[in-house]
Amino acid sequence: MPAVRRGDRLRTLEGDPARHLVHGLSEAGRALSDSRGQVRSRATLKQSIARWAFVPVVAAIVLVADQWTKALVEKNLPMWGAFAPFPALEPWFKLVHYSNTGAAFGLLRGQSSLFVLIALVVIVAVLVFARQLPTDNWAVRFCLGLQLGGAAGNLLDRLLKSGHVTDFLLLTLPVGGKVYQWPAFNVADSSIVVGVILLGILILGSDREHAAGERVTS
């Protein structure tokens, strides 16, 4: 039987279909792994962008709505004027044009410098807190966006209008011949209040779930 030379043996192995198949599968596996890594990287990038962008986007929507509605009121209603857009709701709701130097709902009038400082602190605190949140915590981010947009809306008013804020939503409650009036407010005030209330509800719900989980495990 003739001896198989070393070169012939190597050529035989190189031409082996099974060897080519294994090599092809290995290359395909590496390509798939690289592809999955790229997908994960893109997903991580999208999550990072979403984490950073969601709160400012919500805040920007609130800010635009706040400034747009204030501009409409300032253009179409004289100072201290009133208008009932829905006659059937006139006893309870009116549009007005008031100038406010206080906080939301007319509280602490004449303290504009203090409220500018408070608004700046709130804006920084919201941005820092939002950065610490888990990526998937969209509900809390939404609440923070509402508060950020509201704070920015009233801050912009104070900076551009010599410490004044435009209020235009007025709720009244007629009872027994008397009319009880809630202080006028605006979209920014509403956004801040709704954001705080929703955030409180989320925190209470989370605490209850945590307490229930502890009772189950104990």
Coordinates of C-alpha atoms in Angstrom, one line a residue:
M1 CA 0.0 0.0 0.0
P2 CA 1.5 3.3 -1.0
A3 CA 2.4 5.8 1.7
V4 CA 0.4 9.0 2.0
R5 CA 2.7 11.9 2.0
R6 CA 2.2 14.8 4.4
G7 CA 1.3 17.3 1.6
D8 CA -1.3 14.9 0.2
R9 CA -2.9 14.6 3.7
L10 CA -3.1 18.4 4.0
R11 CA -4.7 18.8 0.6
T12 CA -7.2 16.1 1.5
L13 CA -8.2 17.8 4.7
E14 CA -8.4 21.2 2.9
G15 CA -10.7 19.8 0.3
D16 CA -12.9 18.0 2.9
P17 CA -16.5 19.3 2.5
A18 CA -17.2 18.7 6.2
R19 CA -14.3 21.0 7.1
H20 CA -15.6 23.7 4.8
L21 CA -19.1 23.3 6.3
V22 CA -17.7 23.7 9.9
H23 CA -15.7 26.7 8.8
G24 CA -18.7 28.3 7.2
L25 CA -20.9 27.8 10.2
S26 CA -18.2 29.3 12.4
E27 CA -18.0 32.4 10.2
A28 CA -21.8 32.7 10.2
G29 CA -21.9 32.4 14.0
R30 CA -19.3 35.2 14.3
A31 CA -21.3 37.4 11.9
L32 CA -24.5 36.7 13.8
S33 CA -22.8 37.6 17.1
D34 CA -21.5 40.8 15.6
S35 CA -24.9 41.7 14.3
R36 CA -26.6 41.1 17.7
G37 CA -23.9 43.3 19.3
Q38 CA -24.7 46.1 16.9
V39 CA -28.4 45.7 17.5
R40 CA -27.8 45.9 21.3
S41 CA -25.6 48.9 20.8
R42 CA -28.3 50.7 18.8
A43 CA -31.0 49.7 21.3
T44 CA -28.9 51.1 24.1
L45 CA -28.3 54.3 22.2
K46 CA -32.0 54.7 21.6
Q47 CA -32.8 54.1 25.2
S48 CA -30.2 56.7 26.3
I49 CA -31.6 59.2 23.9
A50 CA -35.1 58.5 25.0
R51 CA -34.1 58.8 28.7
W52 CA -32.6 62.2 28.1
A53 CA -35.1 63.5 25.5
F54 CA -38.5 62.5 27.0
V55 CA -38.6 65.0 29.9
P56 CA -37.5 68.0 27.8
V57 CA -39.9 67.1 25.0
V58 CA -42.9 67.0 27.4
A59 CA -41.6 70.2 29.0
A60 CA -41.3 71.9 25.6
I61 CA -44.9 70.9 24.7
V62 CA -46.2 72.4 27.9
L63 CA -44.0 75.5 27.4
V64 CA -45.3 76.1 23.9
A65 CA -48.9 75.6 24.9
D66 CA -48.5 77.9 27.9
Q67 CA -46.9 80.8 26.0
W68 CA -49.3 80.4 23.0
T69 CA -52.4 80.5 25.2
K70 CA -51.1 83.5 27.1
A71 CA -50.3 85.3 23.9
L72 CA -53.8 84.7 22.6
V73 CA -55.3 86.2 25.8
E74 CA -53.0 89.2 25.8
K75 CA -53.9 89.9 22.2
N76 CA -57.7 89.5 22.4
L77 CA -58.6 90.5 26.0
P78 CA -58.0 93.8 27.7
M79 CA -56.3 93.7 31.1
W80 CA -58.8 92.7 33.8
G81 CA -61.3 91.8 31.0
A82 CA -63.4 88.6 31.0
F83 CA -65.0 86.4 28.4
A84 CA -67.2 83.3 28.5
P85 CA -66.3 81.1 25.6
F86 CA -69.0 78.6 26.6
P87 CA -72.2 80.5 27.6
A88 CA -73.6 77.4 29.3
L89 CA -70.6 77.2 31.6
E90 CA -70.4 81.0 32.3
P91 CA -71.4 80.6 36.0
W92 CA -68.5 78.3 36.6
F93 CA -65.8 79.1 34.0
K94 CA -64.5 82.2 32.3
L95 CA -61.4 83.4 30.4
V96 CA -59.9 86.5 32.0
H97 CA -56.7 88.6 31.6
Y98 CA -55.0 89.1 34.9
S99 CA -51.5 90.0 35.8
N100 CA -50.0 88.2 38.7
T101 CA -46.8 88.9 40.6
G102 CA -47.2 86.0 43.0
A103 CA -46.9 82.2 42.7
A104 CA -49.5 79.9 41.2
F105 CA -53.1 80.9 41.9
G106 CA -52.0 84.4 43.0
L107 CA -50.3 83.3 46.2
L108 CA -47.6 85.5 47.8
R109 CA -47.9 88.5 45.5
G110 CA -45.0 90.8 45.0
Q111 CA -42.3 88.2 45.5
S112 CA -41.2 87.9 41.9
S113 CA -37.4 87.6 42.6
L114 CA -38.0 84.8 45.1
F115 CA -40.1 82.9 42.5
V116 CA -37.5 83.3 39.8
L117 CA -35.0 81.7 42.2
I118 CA -37.4 78.9 43.1
A119 CA -38.2 78.2 39.5
L120 CA -34.5 77.9 38.6
V121 CA -33.9 75.5 41.5
V122 CA -36.9 73.4 40.5
I123 CA -35.7 73.2 36.9
V124 CA -32.2 72.1 37.9
A125 CA -33.6 69.6 40.5
V126 CA -36.0 68.1 37.9
L127 CA -33.2 67.6 35.3
V128 CA -30.9 66.0 37.9
F129 CA -33.6 63.7 39.2
A130 CA -34.7 62.7 35.7
R131 CA -31.1 61.6 35.0
Q132 CA -31.1 59.2 37.9
L133 CA -34.3 57.4 36.9
P134 CA -34.4 54.0 35.3
T135 CA -34.8 54.2 31.5
D136 CA -38.2 52.5 31.5
N137 CA -39.8 54.8 34.2
W138 CA -41.8 56.7 31.7
A139 CA -44.7 57.7 34.0
V140 CA -42.4 59.5 36.5
R141 CA -40.6 61.1 33.6
F142 CA -43.9 62.4 32.2
C143 CA -44.7 64.0 35.6
L144 CA -41.3 65.6 35.7
G145 CA -41.8 66.9 32.2
L146 CA -45.1 68.5 33.2
Q147 CA -43.4 70.2 36.2
L148 CA -40.4 71.3 34.2
G149 CA -42.5 72.8 31.5
G150 CA -44.8 74.6 34.0
A151 CA -41.8 76.1 35.9
A152 CA -40.2 77.2 32.6
G153 CA -43.4 78.8 31.4
N154 CA -43.9 81.0 34.4
L155 CA -40.2 81.7 34.7
L156 CA -40.2 83.0 31.1
D157 CA -43.1 85.3 31.9
R158 CA -41.3 86.8 34.9
L159 CA -38.2 87.4 33.0
L160 CA -39.9 89.0 30.0
K161 CA -42.7 90.9 31.8
S162 CA -41.0 92.6 34.7
G163 CA -41.8 89.9 37.2
H164 CA -45.5 89.5 36.1
V165 CA -47.2 86.3 35.0
T166 CA -50.3 86.2 32.8
D167 CA -53.3 84.3 34.3
F168 CA -56.4 83.6 32.3
L169 CA -58.4 80.6 33.6
L170 CA -61.0 81.5 36.2
L171 CA -63.2 79.0 38.0
T172 CA -66.2 80.2 40.1
L173 CA -68.8 78.3 42.2
P174 CA -72.1 80.0 42.8
V175 CA -73.7 78.7 46.1
G176 CA -76.7 80.2 47.8
G177 CA -76.5 83.6 46.2
K178 CA -72.8 83.9 46.8
V179 CA -70.0 83.3 44.2
Y180 CA -66.9 81.6 45.4
Q181 CA -63.9 82.3 43.1
W182 CA -60.8 80.2 42.7
P183 CA -57.7 82.4 42.0
A184 CA -57.0 82.7 38.2
F185 CA -54.3 80.4 36.8
N186 CA -52.7 79.4 33.5
V187 CA -51.5 76.3 31.6
A188 CA -48.1 76.4 33.5
D189 CA -49.8 76.4 36.9
S190 CA -52.1 73.5 35.8
S191 CA -49.2 71.5 34.5
I192 CA -47.2 71.9 37.7
V193 CA -50.2 70.9 39.9
V194 CA -51.1 67.9 37.7
G195 CA -47.5 66.8 37.6
V196 CA -47.2 66.9 41.4
I197 CA -50.5 65.1 41.9
L198 CA -49.7 62.3 39.5
L199 CA -46.2 61.9 40.9
G200 CA -47.7 61.6 44.4
I201 CA -50.2 58.9 43.2
L202 CA -47.3 57.0 41.6
I203 CA -45.2 57.2 44.8
L204 CA -48.1 56.0 47.0
G205 CA -48.9 53.2 44.6
S206 CA -45.2 52.1 44.6
D207 CA -45.1 52.2 48.4
R208 CA -48.3 50.0 48.6
E209 CA -46.8 47.5 46.2
H210 CA -43.6 47.4 48.2
A211 CA -45.5 46.9 51.4
A212 CA -47.6 44.2 49.9
G213 CA -44.5 42.4 48.6
E214 CA -42.9 42.5 52.1
R215 CA -46.1 41.0 53.6
V216 CA -46.1 38.2 51.1
T217 CA -42.4 37.3 51.6
S218 CA -42.6 37.6 55.5

